Short mmCIF file of C-alpha atoms and ligand atoms in Angstrom, two decimals:
data_model
loop_
_atom_site.label_atom_id
_atom_site.label_comp_id
_atom_site.label_asym_id
_atom_site.label_seq_id
_atom_site.Cartn_x
_atom_site.Cartn_y
_atom_site.Cartn_z
CA MET A 260 0.06 0.04 0.11
CA LEU A 261 3.12 2.34 0.25
CA ASP A 262 4.95 1.43 -2.64
CA GLY A 263 6.93 4.13 -4.21
CA LYS A 264 6.61 6.21 -0.87
CA THR A 265 9.48 7.46 1.50
CA ALA A 266 9.22 7.83 4.85
CA ILE A 267 11.35 9.49 7.92
CA VAL A 268 10.94 8.03 11.27
CA THR A 269 12.57 9.88 13.94
CA GLY A 270 13.88 8.16 17.19
CA ALA A 271 13.84 4.68 15.14
CA GLY A 272 17.07 3.20 16.78
CA GLY A 273 14.63 1.01 19.03
CA GLY A 274 11.48 0.63 20.69
CA LEU A 275 8.50 1.92 18.83
CA GLY A 276 10.25 3.66 16.11
CA ARG A 277 12.06 0.60 15.00
CA ALA A 278 8.58 -1.42 14.89
CA HIS A 279 7.42 1.83 12.86
CA ALA A 280 10.24 1.62 10.40
CA LEU A 281 10.06 -2.38 9.69
CA TYR A 282 6.33 -1.91 9.45
CA LEU A 283 6.33 0.70 6.97
CA ALA A 284 9.07 -0.86 5.04
CA SER A 285 6.88 -4.27 4.67
CA LYS A 286 4.21 -2.05 3.21
CA GLY A 287 6.62 -0.94 0.62
CA ALA A 288 7.88 2.53 2.07
CA LYS A 289 11.53 3.44 1.79
CA ILE A 290 12.59 4.49 5.43
CA LEU A 291 14.99 7.11 6.65
CA VAL A 292 16.08 5.70 9.97
CA ASN A 293 17.04 8.50 12.42
CA ASP A 294 18.38 8.40 15.77
CA VAL A 295 20.95 10.14 17.92
CA THR A 296 23.71 7.69 17.38
CA VAL A 297 24.94 6.19 14.24
CA ASP A 298 25.10 2.61 15.55
CA ALA A 299 21.37 2.67 16.63
CA ALA A 300 20.18 4.05 13.13
CA GLU A 301 22.33 2.02 11.18
CA ARG A 302 21.40 -1.20 13.16
CA ILE A 303 17.70 -0.72 12.51
CA ALA A 304 18.46 0.38 8.62
CA GLN A 305 20.23 -2.86 8.37
CA GLU A 306 17.34 -4.70 9.86
CA VAL A 307 15.06 -3.12 7.23
CA ARG A 308 17.41 -4.23 4.38
CA ASP A 309 17.81 -7.56 5.76
CA SER A 310 13.75 -8.00 5.70
CA GLY A 311 13.94 -6.92 1.94
CA GLY A 312 13.34 -3.02 2.35
CA THR A 313 15.12 0.04 1.54
CA ALA A 314 16.55 2.14 4.30
CA LEU A 315 19.04 5.01 4.96
CA ALA A 316 20.58 5.59 8.50
CA TYR A 317 20.91 9.05 9.73
CA ALA A 318 22.28 10.26 13.15
CA ALA A 319 20.88 13.46 14.38
CA SER A 320 19.30 14.88 17.22
CA VAL A 321 15.69 16.03 16.52
CA THR A 322 16.63 19.17 18.47
CA ASP A 323 19.31 20.38 16.17
CA ASP A 324 17.47 21.92 13.35
CA ALA A 325 20.82 22.38 11.24
CA ALA A 326 21.29 18.60 11.38
CA ILE A 327 17.67 17.66 10.78
CA GLU A 328 17.75 20.22 7.52
CA ALA A 329 20.92 18.21 6.46
CA MET A 330 18.80 14.99 7.14
CA VAL A 331 16.05 16.15 4.95
CA SER A 332 18.07 17.23 2.09
CA ALA A 333 20.03 13.73 2.23
CA ALA A 334 16.67 11.94 1.99
CA LEU A 335 15.68 14.42 -0.84
CA GLN A 336 18.73 13.69 -2.53
CA ALA A 337 18.45 10.06 -2.43
CA TRP A 338 14.83 9.63 -3.10
CA GLY A 339 13.56 12.93 -4.54
CA HIS A 340 10.61 13.45 -2.35
CA ILE A 341 9.40 12.79 1.35
CA ASP A 342 5.84 11.45 1.64
CA ILE A 343 5.61 10.59 5.44
CA LEU A 344 7.29 12.08 8.55
CA VAL A 345 6.69 10.09 11.88
CA ASN A 346 7.84 12.39 14.65
CA ASN A 347 8.43 9.72 17.20
CA ALA A 348 11.67 10.58 18.98
CA GLY A 349 10.99 11.09 22.62
CA ILE A 350 12.63 10.89 26.23
CA LEU A 351 11.19 10.61 29.70
CA ARG A 352 12.39 12.77 32.97
CA ASP A 353 9.65 11.58 35.30
CA LYS A 354 9.56 13.35 38.69
CA SER A 355 6.52 14.53 40.56
CA PHE A 356 6.20 18.28 39.78
CA ALA A 357 7.34 19.15 43.35
CA LYS A 358 10.81 17.58 42.56
CA MET A 359 11.06 18.31 38.92
CA THR A 360 13.55 20.81 37.84
CA ILE A 361 12.85 23.45 35.15
CA ALA A 362 15.92 22.07 33.57
CA ASP A 363 14.19 18.55 33.08
CA PHE A 364 10.91 20.24 32.06
CA ARG A 365 12.82 22.17 29.23
CA THR A 366 14.72 19.22 28.10
CA VAL A 367 11.41 17.09 27.63
CA VAL A 368 9.69 19.89 25.87
CA ASP A 369 12.71 20.41 23.62
CA VAL A 370 12.92 16.79 22.45
CA HIS A 371 9.24 16.25 22.06
CA LEU A 372 7.79 19.49 20.96
CA MET A 373 10.55 21.57 19.60
CA GLY A 374 11.91 18.00 18.08
CA ALA A 375 8.67 17.57 16.26
CA ALA A 376 8.31 21.06 15.27
CA ILE A 377 11.89 21.19 13.69
CA CYS A 378 11.24 17.95 11.80
CA SER A 379 7.87 18.96 10.65
CA LYS A 380 9.32 22.33 9.29
CA ALA A 381 12.12 20.56 7.72
CA VAL A 382 9.82 18.58 5.44
CA TRP A 383 7.08 21.24 5.24
CA GLU A 384 8.25 23.00 2.07
CA PRO A 385 9.23 20.04 0.03
CA MET A 386 5.75 18.54 0.85
CA ARG A 387 3.82 22.00 0.20
CA GLN A 388 5.32 22.19 -3.22
CA ARG A 389 4.81 18.45 -4.16
CA GLY A 390 1.34 18.90 -3.03
CA PHE A 391 1.67 15.83 -0.95
CA GLY A 392 2.40 14.94 2.77
CA ARG A 393 1.74 12.83 5.84
CA ILE A 394 2.92 13.98 9.05
CA VAL A 395 2.47 11.92 12.40
CA MET A 396 2.91 13.22 15.74
CA THR A 397 3.32 11.09 18.65
CA THR A 398 1.29 11.92 21.57
CA SER A 399 0.40 9.86 24.74
CA SER A 400 -2.41 9.36 27.14
CA SER A 401 -0.27 11.10 29.66
CA GLY A 402 -0.65 14.31 27.75
CA LEU A 403 -4.41 13.49 26.85
CA TYR A 404 -5.55 12.52 30.38
CA GLY A 405 -2.41 13.02 32.87
CA ASN A 406 -0.38 10.85 34.70
CA PHE A 407 1.56 11.18 38.16
CA GLY A 408 5.21 12.31 37.58
CA GLN A 409 4.79 13.36 34.02
CA ALA A 410 4.07 17.17 34.29
CA ASN A 411 6.94 17.73 31.84
CA TYR A 412 6.00 14.89 29.33
CA GLY A 413 2.34 15.31 29.42
CA ALA A 414 2.63 18.96 28.59
CA ALA A 415 5.09 18.42 25.81
CA LYS A 416 2.78 15.72 24.55
CA MET A 417 -0.55 17.47 24.50
CA ALA A 418 1.48 20.46 22.68
CA LEU A 419 1.75 18.03 20.01
CA VAL A 420 -2.11 17.90 19.62
CA GLY A 421 -1.95 21.58 19.35
CA LEU A 422 0.68 21.59 16.81
CA MET A 423 -1.22 18.92 14.94
CA GLN A 424 -4.46 20.89 15.05
CA THR A 425 -3.05 24.03 13.15
CA LEU A 426 -0.63 22.09 10.86
CA ALA A 427 -3.60 20.11 9.59
CA ILE A 428 -5.56 23.22 9.09
CA GLU A 429 -2.56 25.03 7.21
CA GLY A 430 -1.46 21.82 5.16
CA GLU A 431 -5.12 21.08 3.78
CA LYS A 432 -5.05 22.84 0.78
CA TYR A 433 -1.42 21.48 0.03
CA GLY A 434 -2.58 17.86 0.31
CA ILE A 435 -0.57 17.51 3.74
CA ARG A 436 -2.48 15.62 6.53
CA VAL A 437 -1.53 15.61 10.09
CA ASN A 438 -2.41 13.25 12.72
CA CYS A 439 -1.56 12.05 16.26
CA LEU A 440 -0.65 8.42 17.46
CA ALA A 441 -1.11 7.89 20.90
CA PRO A 442 0.37 4.61 21.55
CA THR A 443 1.11 2.06 24.58
CA ALA A 444 4.00 -0.18 24.02
CA ALA A 445 6.50 -2.32 26.13
CA THR A 446 9.61 -0.35 25.40
CA GLY A 447 12.56 1.09 27.42
CA MET A 448 10.22 3.98 28.14
CA THR A 449 7.61 1.88 29.92
CA GLU A 450 10.03 -0.84 31.63
CA GLY A 451 9.19 -0.77 35.40
CA VAL A 452 5.74 1.13 34.74
CA LEU A 453 3.57 -1.63 33.55
CA ASP A 454 3.48 -5.16 35.26
CA ALA A 455 4.94 -8.43 33.21
CA ALA A 456 1.54 -9.79 31.94
CA SER A 457 0.40 -6.30 30.44
CA LEU A 458 4.02 -5.79 28.84
CA LYS A 459 3.57 -9.27 27.01
CA MET A 460 0.68 -7.81 25.36
CA LEU A 461 1.97 -4.67 24.59
CA ALA A 462 4.74 -5.49 21.84
CA PRO A 463 5.53 -2.16 19.92
CA GLU A 464 4.62 -4.28 16.58
CA ARG A 465 0.88 -4.39 17.65
CA VAL A 466 0.86 -0.52 17.65
CA SER A 467 2.67 0.09 14.13
CA PRO A 468 -0.39 -0.69 12.09
CA ALA A 469 -2.00 2.32 13.38
CA LEU A 470 0.24 4.08 10.95
CA LEU A 471 -1.16 2.53 7.77
CA ALA A 472 -4.49 4.45 8.31
CA LEU A 473 -2.54 7.93 9.46
CA VAL A 474 -0.26 7.75 6.39
CA GLY A 475 -1.94 6.17 3.51
CA ASP A 476 -3.45 8.24 0.28
CA ASP A 477 -6.84 8.10 1.99
CA ALA A 478 -5.52 9.29 5.40
CA PRO A 479 -7.91 11.38 7.64
CA THR A 480 -6.24 14.55 9.13
CA ARG A 481 -6.80 16.01 12.64
CA SER A 482 -7.38 12.52 14.10
CA ILE A 483 -5.93 11.36 17.18
CA LEU A 484 -5.55 7.55 17.18
CA CYS A 485 -4.80 5.53 20.21
CA ALA A 486 -3.30 2.23 19.98
CA GLY A 487 -1.74 -0.58 22.12
CA ALA A 488 -2.03 -4.32 22.34
CA GLY A 489 -4.03 -4.40 19.01
CA HIS A 490 -6.68 -2.24 20.20
CA PHE A 491 -7.40 0.98 18.44
CA ALA A 492 -9.65 3.96 19.68
CA ALA A 493 -9.85 7.69 18.69
CA ALA A 494 -9.38 10.61 21.26
CA ASN A 495 -11.15 13.92 20.46
CA ILE A 496 -11.13 17.43 21.86
CA THR A 497 -14.65 18.42 22.38
CA LEU A 498 -16.74 21.45 23.17
CA THR A 499 -20.06 21.26 25.28
CA HIS A 500 -23.26 23.22 24.36
CA GLY A 501 -22.76 25.22 27.25
CA ALA A 502 -24.98 27.92 28.83
CA TYR A 503 -25.39 31.64 28.22
CA VAL A 504 -25.05 33.21 31.48
CA GLY A 505 -24.59 36.79 30.32
CA ILE A 506 -22.58 39.87 32.32
CA ALA A 507 -24.77 40.54 35.38
CA ALA A 508 -22.85 41.15 38.64
CA ASP A 509 -23.83 37.58 39.67
CA ALA A 510 -22.39 35.90 36.38
CA GLY A 511 -19.70 34.25 38.67
CA GLU A 512 -22.21 32.79 40.99
CA GLN A 513 -24.40 31.81 37.99
CA VAL A 514 -21.55 29.82 36.52
CA VAL A 515 -21.07 27.90 39.76
CA ALA A 516 -24.63 27.34 39.96
CA ARG A 517 -24.93 26.05 36.42
CA TRP A 518 -21.85 24.02 36.46
CA ASP A 519 -23.86 20.57 35.64
CA GLU A 520 -25.34 22.17 32.64
CA ILE A 521 -21.97 23.79 31.51
CA LYS A 522 -20.41 20.52 31.72
CA ASP A 523 -23.22 18.59 30.29
CA ARG A 524 -21.88 16.45 27.39
CA ASP A 525 -25.26 15.66 25.66
CA GLN A 526 -24.70 18.12 22.56
CA GLU A 527 -21.01 18.44 22.49
CA ILE A 528 -18.99 18.82 19.24
CA VAL A 529 -15.60 18.68 17.78
CA PRO A 530 -15.01 21.97 16.61
CA THR A 531 -13.41 21.91 13.26
CA TYR A 532 -11.24 25.12 14.20
CA GLY A 533 -10.39 26.95 17.15
CA PHE A 534 -12.70 30.07 16.21
CA VAL A 535 -15.98 27.77 16.40
CA GLN A 536 -15.70 28.58 20.04
CA ALA A 537 -15.86 32.42 19.57
CA GLU A 538 -18.48 31.96 16.80
CA ARG A 539 -20.73 29.92 19.49
CA GLU A 540 -20.14 32.55 22.27
CA VAL A 541 -21.11 35.45 20.13
CA GLU A 542 -24.16 33.54 18.63
CA ALA A 543 -25.32 32.83 22.22
CA ALA A 544 -24.91 36.62 23.33
CA LYS A 545 -26.70 38.15 20.40
CA ALA A 546 -29.43 35.69 20.80
CA VAL A 547 -30.43 37.44 24.06
CA GLY A 548 -29.74 40.98 22.62
N1 LIG B 1669 6.04 3.35 24.99
C1 LIG B 1669 5.05 3.75 25.28
O1 LIG B 1669 4.02 3.17 25.72
C2 LIG B 1669 4.57 5.18 24.80
C3 LIG B 1669 3.29 5.78 25.46
C4 LIG B 1669 2.89 6.83 24.95
C5 LIG B 1669 3.92 7.66 24.04
N2 LIG B 1669 5.10 7.00 23.51
C6 LIG B 1669 5.87 7.81 22.60
O2 LIG B 1669 6.37 6.96 21.63
C7 LIG B 1669 7.59 7.61 21.36
C8 LIG B 1669 8.70 6.28 21.01
O3 LIG B 1669 8.58 5.85 22.38
P1 LIG B 1669 9.43 4.38 22.79
O4 LIG B 1669 8.40 3.93 23.98
O5 LIG B 1669 9.55 3.43 21.61
O6 LIG B 1669 10.69 4.83 23.55
P2 LIG B 1669 12.18 4.49 23.58
O7 LIG B 1669 12.89 5.16 24.55
O8 LIG B 1669 12.11 2.92 23.25
O9 LIG B 1669 12.47 5.07 21.98
C9 LIG B 1669 12.71 6.50 21.97
C10 LIG B 1669 13.80 6.74 20.80
O10 LIG B 1669 14.05 8.04 20.67
C11 LIG B 1669 15.46 8.26 20.50
N3 LIG B 1669 15.60 9.62 20.79
C12 LIG B 1669 15.59 10.21 22.05
N4 LIG B 1669 15.93 11.58 22.03
C13 LIG B 1669 16.11 11.86 20.56
C14 LIG B 1669 16.50 12.83 19.87
N5 LIG B 1669 16.86 14.11 20.36
N6 LIG B 1669 16.67 12.84 18.42
C15 LIG B 1669 16.51 11.87 17.78
N7 LIG B 1669 16.11 10.49 18.40
C16 LIG B 1669 15.94 10.40 19.73
C17 LIG B 1669 15.97 7.19 21.56
O11 LIG B 1669 17.38 7.30 21.15
C18 LIG B 1669 15.16 5.98 21.33
O12 LIG B 1669 15.76 5.31 20.21
C19 LIG B 1669 8.02 8.44 21.94
O13 LIG B 1669 7.73 9.79 21.55
C20 LIG B 1669 7.13 8.31 23.39
O14 LIG B 1669 7.10 9.54 24.14
C21 LIG B 1669 5.44 5.89 23.95
#
């Protein structure tokens, strides 16, 4: 299904990235295997070649914009075009917020958010000019729903949802579709976090098939696909119907009193862009004059 396509997978020297590289290659895509060390990138590129695929290894940190630009140039030089970017590289620096240093917070945001922004920016122009592109951000349940000890990681992962929302809107007319994957897998990252029985079910290879839906010709855009153990579900950022309270002196007290109505999910929607919120607010205010 991906014959003739080319893909860059960041952080593909192990874990999920390795499984993604092998999976996309098995569907016919040529793969640029990125990781921080030459050894890790070359090892997985060789694995892809050994399994009958085509792969290049490229060592670069996703946080190094000059190195990432050079990496994209190398892929363009080798293959002429880049169809797919999977922003997968990531790190953890878990600690409760009370014990977390700001330096650790910055490092995590830098790798996940700035790394994905730098890689997406580097492929954006070539994709835009060609009128085709598929970008996947790797988010996490930790960002979507929170996890103890992961304030830095969760914030960075949720930021990737925000990056996806706008890149999907801006990329639409150029054929660039941008989606998020929220994986669960037994990797270096989850050692000691999950029990042994669960880890067995959570092979990274059970996540990678999610990519076919996100990068294929018929891919959606602005989707958040949750994947683990062979189970797939979608997450959404929704907006409730809400209530018009107005601007009387007791507006605050009314918000408190009508909390259940404001939170009621019966008529909630998934806005197609951010301004939908403002439109609905103004509409509600105009309705009462
Ligand atoms: N494993 C899970 O359950 C899980 C859950 C949610 C999200 N994720 C996300 O999935 C992605 C892959 O995680 P994983 O579980 O395979 O972890 P992993 O630690 O096994 O792999 C991460 C890879 O990224 C590479 N990397 C780190 N910093 C880099 C940098 N600056 N530049 C390039 N490469 C870099 C590492 O060398 C490593 O090979 C991450 O973004 C992670 O946050 C994983």
